[in-house]
Short mmCIF file of C-alpha atoms in Angstrom, two decimals:
data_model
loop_
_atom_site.label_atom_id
_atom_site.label_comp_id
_atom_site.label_asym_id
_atom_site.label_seq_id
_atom_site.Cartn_x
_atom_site.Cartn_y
_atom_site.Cartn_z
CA UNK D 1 -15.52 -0.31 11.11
CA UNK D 2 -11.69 -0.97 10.46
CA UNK D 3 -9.42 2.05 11.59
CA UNK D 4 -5.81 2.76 11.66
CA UNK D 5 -4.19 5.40 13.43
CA UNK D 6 -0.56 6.15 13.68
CA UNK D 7 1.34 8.14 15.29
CA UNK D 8 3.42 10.86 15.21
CA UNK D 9 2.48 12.02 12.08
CA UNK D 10 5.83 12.91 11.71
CA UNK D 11 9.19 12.23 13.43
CA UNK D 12 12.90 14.14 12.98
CA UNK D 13 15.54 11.89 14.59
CA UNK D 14 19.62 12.81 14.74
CA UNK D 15 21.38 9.89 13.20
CA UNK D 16 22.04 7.00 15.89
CA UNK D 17 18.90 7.86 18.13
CA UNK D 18 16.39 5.23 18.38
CA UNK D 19 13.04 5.74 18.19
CA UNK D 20 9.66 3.67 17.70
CA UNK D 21 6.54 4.27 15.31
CA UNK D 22 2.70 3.68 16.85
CA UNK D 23 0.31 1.71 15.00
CA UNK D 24 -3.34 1.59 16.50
CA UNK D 25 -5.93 -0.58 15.17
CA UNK D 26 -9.30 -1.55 15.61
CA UNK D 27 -10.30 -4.55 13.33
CA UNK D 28 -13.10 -7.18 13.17
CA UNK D 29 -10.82 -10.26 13.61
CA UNK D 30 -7.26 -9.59 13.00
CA UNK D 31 -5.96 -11.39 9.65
CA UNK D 32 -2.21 -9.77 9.53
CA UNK D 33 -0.80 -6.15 10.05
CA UNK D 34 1.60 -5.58 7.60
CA UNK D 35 4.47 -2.77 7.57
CA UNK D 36 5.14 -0.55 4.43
CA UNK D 37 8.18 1.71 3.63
CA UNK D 38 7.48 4.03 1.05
CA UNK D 39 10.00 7.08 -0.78
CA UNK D 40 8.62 10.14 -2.30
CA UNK D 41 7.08 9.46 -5.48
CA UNK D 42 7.07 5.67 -5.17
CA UNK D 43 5.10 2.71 -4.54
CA UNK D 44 5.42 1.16 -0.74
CA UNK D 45 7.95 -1.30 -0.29
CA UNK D 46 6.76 -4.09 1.62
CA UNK D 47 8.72 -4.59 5.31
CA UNK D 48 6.84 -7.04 7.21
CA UNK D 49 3.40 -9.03 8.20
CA UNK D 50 2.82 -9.99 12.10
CA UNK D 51 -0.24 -12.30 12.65
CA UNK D 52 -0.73 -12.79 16.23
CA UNK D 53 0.00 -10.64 19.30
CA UNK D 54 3.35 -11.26 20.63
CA UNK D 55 5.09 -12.01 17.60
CA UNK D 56 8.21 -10.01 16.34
CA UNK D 57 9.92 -9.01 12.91
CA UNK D 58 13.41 -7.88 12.68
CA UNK D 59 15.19 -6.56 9.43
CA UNK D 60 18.48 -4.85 9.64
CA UNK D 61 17.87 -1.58 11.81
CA UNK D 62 13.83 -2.53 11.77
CA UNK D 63 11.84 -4.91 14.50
CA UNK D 64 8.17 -4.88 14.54
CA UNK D 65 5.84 -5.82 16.98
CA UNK D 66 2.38 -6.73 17.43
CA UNK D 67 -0.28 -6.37 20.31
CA UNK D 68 -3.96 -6.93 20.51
CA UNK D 69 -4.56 -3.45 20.05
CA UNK D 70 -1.03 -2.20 18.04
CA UNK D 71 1.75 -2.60 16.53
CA UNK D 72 5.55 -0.37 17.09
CA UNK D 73 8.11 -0.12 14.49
CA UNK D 74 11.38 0.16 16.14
CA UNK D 75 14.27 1.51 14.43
CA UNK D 76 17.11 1.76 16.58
CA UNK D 77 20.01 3.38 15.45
CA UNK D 78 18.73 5.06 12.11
CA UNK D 79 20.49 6.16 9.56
CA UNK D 80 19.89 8.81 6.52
CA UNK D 81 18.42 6.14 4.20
CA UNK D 82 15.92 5.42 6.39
CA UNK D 83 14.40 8.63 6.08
CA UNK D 84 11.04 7.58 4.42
CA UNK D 85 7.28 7.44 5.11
CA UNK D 86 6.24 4.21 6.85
CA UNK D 87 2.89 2.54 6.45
CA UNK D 88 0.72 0.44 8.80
CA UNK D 89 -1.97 -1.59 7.44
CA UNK D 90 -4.69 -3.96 8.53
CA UNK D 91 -6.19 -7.17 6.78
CA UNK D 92 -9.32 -8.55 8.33
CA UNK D 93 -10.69 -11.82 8.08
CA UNK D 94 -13.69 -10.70 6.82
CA UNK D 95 -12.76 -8.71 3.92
CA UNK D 96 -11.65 -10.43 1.78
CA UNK D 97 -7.87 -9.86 0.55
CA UNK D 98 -7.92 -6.20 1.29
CA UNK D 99 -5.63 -4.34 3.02
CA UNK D 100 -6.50 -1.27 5.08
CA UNK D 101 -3.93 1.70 5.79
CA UNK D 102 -3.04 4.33 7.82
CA UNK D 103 -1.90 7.54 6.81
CA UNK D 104 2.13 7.04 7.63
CA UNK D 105 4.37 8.59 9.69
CA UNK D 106 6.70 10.24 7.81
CA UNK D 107 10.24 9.68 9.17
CA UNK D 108 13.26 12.01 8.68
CA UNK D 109 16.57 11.03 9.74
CA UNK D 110 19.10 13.94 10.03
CA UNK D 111 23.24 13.63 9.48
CA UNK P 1 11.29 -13.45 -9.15
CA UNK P 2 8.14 -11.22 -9.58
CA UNK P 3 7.80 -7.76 -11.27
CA UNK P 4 5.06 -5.19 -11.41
CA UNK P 5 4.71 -2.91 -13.97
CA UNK P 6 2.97 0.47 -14.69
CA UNK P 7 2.73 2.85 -17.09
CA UNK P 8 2.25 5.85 -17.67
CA UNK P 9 4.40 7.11 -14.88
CA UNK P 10 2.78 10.20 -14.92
CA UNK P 11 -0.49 11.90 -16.35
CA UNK P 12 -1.87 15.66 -17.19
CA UNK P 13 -5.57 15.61 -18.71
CA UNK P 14 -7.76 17.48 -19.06
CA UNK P 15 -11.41 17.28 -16.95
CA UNK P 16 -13.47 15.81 -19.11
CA UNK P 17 -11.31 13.38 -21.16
CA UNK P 18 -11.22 9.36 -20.75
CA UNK P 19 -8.36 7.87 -18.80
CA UNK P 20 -6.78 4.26 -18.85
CA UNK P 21 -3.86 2.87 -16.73
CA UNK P 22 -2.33 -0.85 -17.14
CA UNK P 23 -0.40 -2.48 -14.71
CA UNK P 24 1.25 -5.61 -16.00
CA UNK P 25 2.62 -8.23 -13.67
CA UNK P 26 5.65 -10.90 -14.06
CA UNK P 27 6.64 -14.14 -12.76
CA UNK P 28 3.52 -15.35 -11.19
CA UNK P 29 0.20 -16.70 -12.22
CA UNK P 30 -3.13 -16.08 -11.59
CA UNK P 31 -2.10 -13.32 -8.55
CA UNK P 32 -4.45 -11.39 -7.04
CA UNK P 33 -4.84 -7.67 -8.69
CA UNK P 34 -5.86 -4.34 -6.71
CA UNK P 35 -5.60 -0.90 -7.99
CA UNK P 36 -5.73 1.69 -5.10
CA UNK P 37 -5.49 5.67 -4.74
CA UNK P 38 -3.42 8.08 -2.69
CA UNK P 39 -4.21 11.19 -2.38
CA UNK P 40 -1.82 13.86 -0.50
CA UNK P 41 -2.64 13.79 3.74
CA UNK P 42 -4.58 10.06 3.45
CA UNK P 43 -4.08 6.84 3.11
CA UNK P 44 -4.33 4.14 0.26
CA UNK P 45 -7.77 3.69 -0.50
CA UNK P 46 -8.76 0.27 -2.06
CA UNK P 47 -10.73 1.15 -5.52
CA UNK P 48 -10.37 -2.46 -6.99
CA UNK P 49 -9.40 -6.08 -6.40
CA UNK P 50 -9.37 -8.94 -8.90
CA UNK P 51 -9.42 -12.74 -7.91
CA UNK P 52 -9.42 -13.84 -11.57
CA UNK P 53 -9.66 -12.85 -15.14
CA UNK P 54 -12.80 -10.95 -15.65
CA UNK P 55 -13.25 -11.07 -12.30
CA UNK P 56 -13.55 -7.49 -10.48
CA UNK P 57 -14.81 -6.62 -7.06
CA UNK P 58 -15.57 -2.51 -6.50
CA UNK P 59 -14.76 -0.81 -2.87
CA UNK P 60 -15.60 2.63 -3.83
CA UNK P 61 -18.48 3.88 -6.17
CA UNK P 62 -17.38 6.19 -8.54
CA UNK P 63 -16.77 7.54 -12.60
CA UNK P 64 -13.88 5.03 -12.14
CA UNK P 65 -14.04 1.23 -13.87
CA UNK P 66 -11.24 -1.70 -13.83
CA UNK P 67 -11.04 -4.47 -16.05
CA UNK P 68 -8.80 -7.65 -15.95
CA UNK P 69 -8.50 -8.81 -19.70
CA UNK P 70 -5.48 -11.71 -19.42
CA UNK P 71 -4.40 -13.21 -15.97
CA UNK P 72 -1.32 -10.65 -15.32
CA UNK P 73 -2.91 -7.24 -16.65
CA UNK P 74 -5.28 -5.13 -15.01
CA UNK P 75 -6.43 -1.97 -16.41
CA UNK P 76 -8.31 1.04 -14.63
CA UNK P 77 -10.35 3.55 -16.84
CA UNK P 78 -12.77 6.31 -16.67
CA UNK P 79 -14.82 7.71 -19.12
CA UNK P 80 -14.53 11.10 -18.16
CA UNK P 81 -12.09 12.50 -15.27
CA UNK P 82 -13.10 14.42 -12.77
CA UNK P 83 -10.86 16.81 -11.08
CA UNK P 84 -11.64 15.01 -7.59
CA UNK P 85 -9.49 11.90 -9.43
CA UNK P 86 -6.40 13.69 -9.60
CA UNK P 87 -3.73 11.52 -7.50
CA UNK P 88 -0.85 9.15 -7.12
CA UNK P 89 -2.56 5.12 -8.28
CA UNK P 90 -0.92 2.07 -7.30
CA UNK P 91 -1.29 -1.19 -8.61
CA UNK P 92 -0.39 -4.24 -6.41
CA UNK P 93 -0.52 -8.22 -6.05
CA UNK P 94 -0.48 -10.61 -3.97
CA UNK P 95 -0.39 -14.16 -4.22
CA UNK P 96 -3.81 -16.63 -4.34
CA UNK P 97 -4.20 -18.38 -1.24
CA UNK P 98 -1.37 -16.74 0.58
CA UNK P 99 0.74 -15.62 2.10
CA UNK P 100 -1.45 -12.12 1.94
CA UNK P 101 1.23 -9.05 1.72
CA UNK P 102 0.78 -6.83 -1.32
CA UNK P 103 3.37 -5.93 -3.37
CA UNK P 104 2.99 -2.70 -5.02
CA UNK P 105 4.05 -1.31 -8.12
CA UNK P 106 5.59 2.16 -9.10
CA UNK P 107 2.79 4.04 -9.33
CA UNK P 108 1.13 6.50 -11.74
CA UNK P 109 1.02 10.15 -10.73
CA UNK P 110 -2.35 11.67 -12.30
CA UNK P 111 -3.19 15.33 -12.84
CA UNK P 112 -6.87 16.35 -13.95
CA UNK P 113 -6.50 19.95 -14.99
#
């Protein structure tokens, strides 16, 4: 069976002091992992999809990378606005087009 | 440039009573539809995904139903809620054939009282 764990369930960080997110999957033939941001009261906002172990993603403060068994989201020097909840999901190739999440981490950034 | 669409943004009814949601999308054609839940402390569970019009696969039995009458609109109903269906549904797409990220729209926030 698919599963997604991250961890920590939750993270405070002071402004400036890097940290990374844990993804940990178990999947039947991984498809893509794909990275979600998501704000209180909104639909996720889609980050990034990694496809084979070794491969990176980088978007501003934001690099993502993929092993055979998980996937970190860096963020290295955060900032406020990246205070969010931040999604992991896995897409198998046997299941069609659907997308399997974990429960987030839910990131707060303090001034 | 695509958009996603849904409405209402937020729902109070009562147990009992029949629920629909639409979620329209723009800018693309014939995109791959899935309605999902979120409930507070989990993650997104898939309820429905659509490859086509008329077209609808279930992931989860329940009172829920989803229909895809016109290539861009997808519509989740229930005949009568259940207070177990209260929660925050997303709508999302993703383009046939690839490449497979979802993009999701704003969500509806449901309340069965």
């Amino acid at each position: 069976e698919d599963q997604v764990t991250q961890s920590p369930e939750a993270l405070r960080l002071q402004e400036g002091e890097s940290s990374s997110l844990n993804c940990s999957y178990t999947v039947s033939g991984l498809r893509g992992l794909f990275w979600y941001r998501q704000d209180p009261g909104k639909g996720p906002e889609f980050l990034f999809t990694l496809y084979s172990a070794g491969e990176e993603k980088e978007k501003e403060r934001l690099k993502a990378t993929l092993t055979k068994k998980e996937s970190f989201l860096h963020i290295t020097a955060p900032k406020p606005e990246d205070s969010a909840t931040y999604l992991c999901a896995v897409q198998a190739w046997t299941g069609a087009n659907n997308l399997f999440f974990g429960t987030g981490t839910r990131l707060t950034v303090i001034p | 440039s695509q958009t996603i669409h849904q409405w209402p943004a937020t729902l109070v009814q009562p147990v009992g009573s029949p629920l629909s949601l639409e979620c329209t999308v723009e800018g693309t054609s014939n995109p791959n539809l899935y309605w999902y839940r979120q409930a507070a402390g989990r993650g997104l569970q898939l309820l429905f995904y659509s490859v086509g019009i008329g077209q609808i696969s279930s992931e989860v039995p329940q009172n829920l139903s989803a229909s895809r009458p016109q290539d861009r609109q997808f519509i989740l109903s229930s005949k009568k809620l259940l207070l177990s269906d209260s929660g925050f549904y997303l709508c999302a797409w993703s383009f046939a054939g690839g490449p497979d990220e979802q993009y999701f729209g704003p969500g509806t926030r449901l309340t069965v009282t």
